[in-house]
Amino acid sequence: MSIVVVGSINMDLVVRVKRHPVPGETLLGSDYETHHGGKGANQAVAAARMLARPMPTKSASPGPAPGVRMIGRVGQDEFGQQLRNALKREGINVSATLPIAAPTGVAFIAIDEEGQNTIIVSPGANHRLRPEHLSPAEFEGAQVVVLQLEIPLETVRRAAELGRQAGAQVILNAAPAQKLPDKLLHHIDILVVNEIEALGLSGVLPNSPEIALEVAQLLAKKVPTVIITLGEQGAVWVSPEGQGHQPVPEVEVVDATGAGDAFIGALATALCEGMSLAQAVKRGCVAGALATTKTGAQSSLPWREEVYAQLES
């Protein structure tokens, strides 16, 4: 089994507020916390935890994550060293995640009392990952390639091309929202977007499963399979094999920061294991819901045993 993730690696600086400020307003928040993040790194960790056996304990480290490779860039600074070492501890291959002379990416995250977040990202070293830095050898044997949009778009396109050439399924989580050229979408097998990202691509806000299915059908004219995540309303999908809506289990939301990345990691591993798209989306929805019950990005990502326990219940 082999999953290659190409994307961002950030240190998240998190502060809690009673509510989000309006433009020009200053609010006092909690003491800030640092969490390992970046959509690329989060999704690599999410996949690794869905493959690792068993869950770690105080006396034992997590099991190996077979075939999860992270390709990215960090700075030659303390944040960069911490983030790279954290990925190693998850059992992720970081031989293609290199420290360079640039600041490590940082995300500034505010979380309100409802658990909803706003995020500002300073890309730093992430935007120094160029197409020419990607080697076909790093994609050999990949079953699934996972991409996001916190690195340069031309690098995403090159990674998608190399993934296709290696015979892998290519998943694009089109976040943060931006216009996507057809020359990139041509190399994508599965497009995953949330409500806001779907709005940006279609001009329609999919604020219900019924509308989301219509939007997914529209987007599926350019990408074979489209998945739209809807938060507490679950997710919908449209593919050549059919379409559907998957609800999520009811949980007490603490912090929604890592939910989308948990969904992607669980989706990718399920597809690697030969599950149908409907089964993979269901596992993704459960993983995403569980991620909202804990704080932080990577720290909130669930382990395989937790997801399967929820599925069985």
mmCIF file of N, CA and C in Angstrom, residues 164 170-174 180-193 201 215-227 237-240:
data_model
loop_
_atom_site.group_PDB
_atom_site.id
_atom_site.type_symbol
_atom_site.label_atom_id
_atom_site.label_comp_id
_atom_site.label_asym_id
_atom_site.label_seq_id
_atom_site.Cartn_x
_atom_site.Cartn_y
_atom_site.Cartn_z
ATOM 1 N N ARG A 164 -0.578 10.369 -12.090
ATOM 2 C CA ARG A 164 -1.246 9.672 -13.183
ATOM 3 C C ARG A 164 -0.270 8.744 -13.913
ATOM 4 N N VAL A 170 -5.620 10.048 -8.304
ATOM 5 C CA VAL A 170 -5.198 11.374 -7.861
ATOM 6 C C VAL A 170 -6.387 12.089 -7.231
ATOM 7 N N ILE A 171 -6.234 12.425 -5.939
ATOM 8 C CA ILE A 171 -7.263 13.156 -5.190
ATOM 9 C C ILE A 171 -6.803 14.593 -5.022
ATOM 10 N N LEU A 172 -7.642 15.537 -5.414
ATOM 11 C CA LEU A 172 -7.365 16.956 -5.171
ATOM 12 C C LEU A 172 -8.375 17.505 -4.183
ATOM 13 N N ASN A 173 -7.882 17.928 -3.032
ATOM 14 C CA ASN A 173 -8.693 18.676 -2.080
ATOM 15 C C ASN A 173 -8.484 20.148 -2.421
ATOM 16 N N ALA A 174 -9.429 20.745 -3.110
ATOM 17 C CA ALA A 174 -9.239 22.086 -3.677
ATOM 18 C C ALA A 174 -9.404 23.163 -2.608
ATOM 19 N N LEU A 180 -9.561 26.831 -10.717
ATOM 20 C CA LEU A 180 -8.753 25.699 -11.128
ATOM 21 C C LEU A 180 -8.730 25.588 -12.649
ATOM 22 N N PRO A 181 -7.548 25.628 -13.261
ATOM 23 C CA PRO A 181 -7.473 25.519 -14.719
ATOM 24 C C PRO A 181 -7.804 24.100 -15.197
ATOM 25 N N ASP A 182 -8.365 24.013 -16.390
ATOM 26 C CA ASP A 182 -8.715 22.711 -16.947
ATOM 27 C C ASP A 182 -7.488 21.809 -17.101
ATOM 28 N N LYS A 183 -6.315 22.407 -17.358
ATOM 29 C CA LYS A 183 -5.111 21.594 -17.537
ATOM 30 C C LYS A 183 -4.698 20.896 -16.241
ATOM 31 N N LEU A 184 -5.162 21.392 -15.092
ATOM 32 C CA LEU A 184 -4.961 20.679 -13.839
ATOM 33 C C LEU A 184 -6.057 19.636 -13.639
ATOM 34 N N LEU A 185 -7.303 20.027 -13.824
ATOM 35 C CA LEU A 185 -8.426 19.117 -13.600
ATOM 36 C C LEU A 185 -8.346 17.890 -14.502
ATOM 37 N N HIS A 186 -7.708 18.033 -15.641
ATOM 38 C CA HIS A 186 -7.552 16.914 -16.584
ATOM 39 C C HIS A 186 -6.824 15.736 -15.938
ATOM 40 N N HIS A 187 -5.992 16.008 -14.931
ATOM 41 C CA HIS A 187 -5.190 14.959 -14.295
ATOM 42 C C HIS A 187 -5.778 14.498 -12.953
ATOM 43 N N ILE A 188 -6.979 14.970 -12.606
ATOM 44 C CA ILE A 188 -7.574 14.667 -11.308
ATOM 45 C C ILE A 188 -8.651 13.584 -11.457
ATOM 46 N N ASP A 189 -8.605 12.584 -10.585
ATOM 47 C CA ASP A 189 -9.631 11.543 -10.569
ATOM 48 C C ASP A 189 -10.765 11.866 -9.613
ATOM 49 N N ILE A 190 -10.424 12.420 -8.435
ATOM 50 C CA ILE A 190 -11.419 12.715 -7.406
ATOM 51 C C ILE A 190 -11.201 14.137 -6.909
ATOM 52 N N LEU A 191 -12.223 14.963 -7.019
ATOM 53 C CA LEU A 191 -12.187 16.336 -6.516
ATOM 54 C C LEU A 191 -12.988 16.395 -5.226
ATOM 55 N N VAL A 192 -12.369 16.891 -4.154
ATOM 56 C CA VAL A 192 -13.043 17.023 -2.863
ATOM 57 C C VAL A 192 -13.060 18.497 -2.473
ATOM 58 N N VAL A 193 -14.254 19.033 -2.233
ATOM 59 C CA VAL A 193 -14.400 20.443 -1.854
ATOM 60 C C VAL A 193 -15.439 20.557 -0.742
ATOM 61 N N LEU A 201 -16.174 27.383 -7.243
ATOM 62 C CA LEU A 201 -16.002 26.686 -8.517
ATOM 63 C C LEU A 201 -17.277 26.665 -9.362
ATOM 64 N N VAL A 215 -24.760 20.514 -7.547
ATOM 65 C CA VAL A 215 -23.471 21.165 -7.782
ATOM 66 C C VAL A 215 -22.410 20.126 -8.138
ATOM 67 N N ALA A 216 -22.417 18.997 -7.442
ATOM 68 C CA ALA A 216 -21.450 17.935 -7.725
ATOM 69 C C ALA A 216 -21.624 17.409 -9.148
ATOM 70 N N GLN A 217 -22.872 17.284 -9.596
ATOM 71 C CA GLN A 217 -23.121 16.839 -10.971
ATOM 72 C C GLN A 217 -22.554 17.838 -11.976
ATOM 73 N N LEU A 218 -22.663 19.120 -11.644
ATOM 74 C CA LEU A 218 -22.119 20.166 -12.509
ATOM 75 C C LEU A 218 -20.592 20.066 -12.578
ATOM 76 N N LEU A 219 -19.952 19.918 -11.403
ATOM 77 C CA LEU A 219 -18.489 19.841 -11.366
ATOM 78 C C LEU A 219 -17.980 18.546 -11.985
ATOM 79 N N ALA A 220 -18.803 17.500 -11.956
ATOM 80 C CA ALA A 220 -18.394 16.203 -12.509
ATOM 81 C C ALA A 220 -18.283 16.218 -14.028
ATOM 82 N N LYS A 221 -18.645 17.313 -14.647
ATOM 83 C CA LYS A 221 -18.438 17.437 -16.091
ATOM 84 C C LYS A 221 -16.957 17.583 -16.427
ATOM 85 N N LYS A 222 -16.164 17.973 -15.407
ATOM 86 C CA LYS A 222 -14.735 18.173 -15.639
ATOM 87 C C LYS A 222 -13.858 17.170 -14.906
ATOM 88 N N VAL A 223 -14.378 16.570 -13.832
ATOM 89 C CA VAL A 223 -13.623 15.588 -13.041
ATOM 90 C C VAL A 223 -14.509 14.359 -12.855
ATOM 91 N N PRO A 224 -13.986 13.157 -13.050
ATOM 92 C CA PRO A 224 -14.844 11.958 -12.992
ATOM 93 C C PRO A 224 -15.647 11.821 -11.709
ATOM 94 N N THR A 225 -15.009 12.068 -10.564
ATOM 95 C CA THR A 225 -15.681 11.894 -9.278
ATOM 96 C C THR A 225 -15.570 13.181 -8.469
ATOM 97 N N VAL A 226 -16.692 13.621 -7.913
ATOM 98 C CA VAL A 226 -16.731 14.844 -7.105
ATOM 99 C C VAL A 226 -17.360 14.523 -5.758
ATOM 100 N N ILE A 227 -16.717 14.975 -4.681
ATOM 101 C CA ILE A 227 -17.237 14.832 -3.327
ATOM 102 C C ILE A 227 -17.347 16.230 -2.723
ATOM 103 N N TRP A 237 -21.610 12.637 -2.957
ATOM 104 C CA TRP A 237 -20.658 12.299 -4.003
ATOM 105 C C TRP A 237 -21.392 11.971 -5.285
ATOM 106 N N VAL A 238 -20.698 12.238 -6.398
ATOM 107 C CA VAL A 238 -21.169 11.889 -7.730
ATOM 108 C C VAL A 238 -20.000 11.258 -8.461
ATOM 109 N N SER A 239 -20.215 10.083 -9.046
ATOM 110 C CA SER A 239 -19.161 9.376 -9.766
ATOM 111 C C SER A 239 -19.789 8.607 -10.921
ATOM 112 N N PRO A 240 -18.975 8.037 -11.815
ATOM 113 C CA PRO A 240 -19.538 7.227 -12.900
ATOM 114 C C PRO A 240 -20.354 6.036 -12.396
#
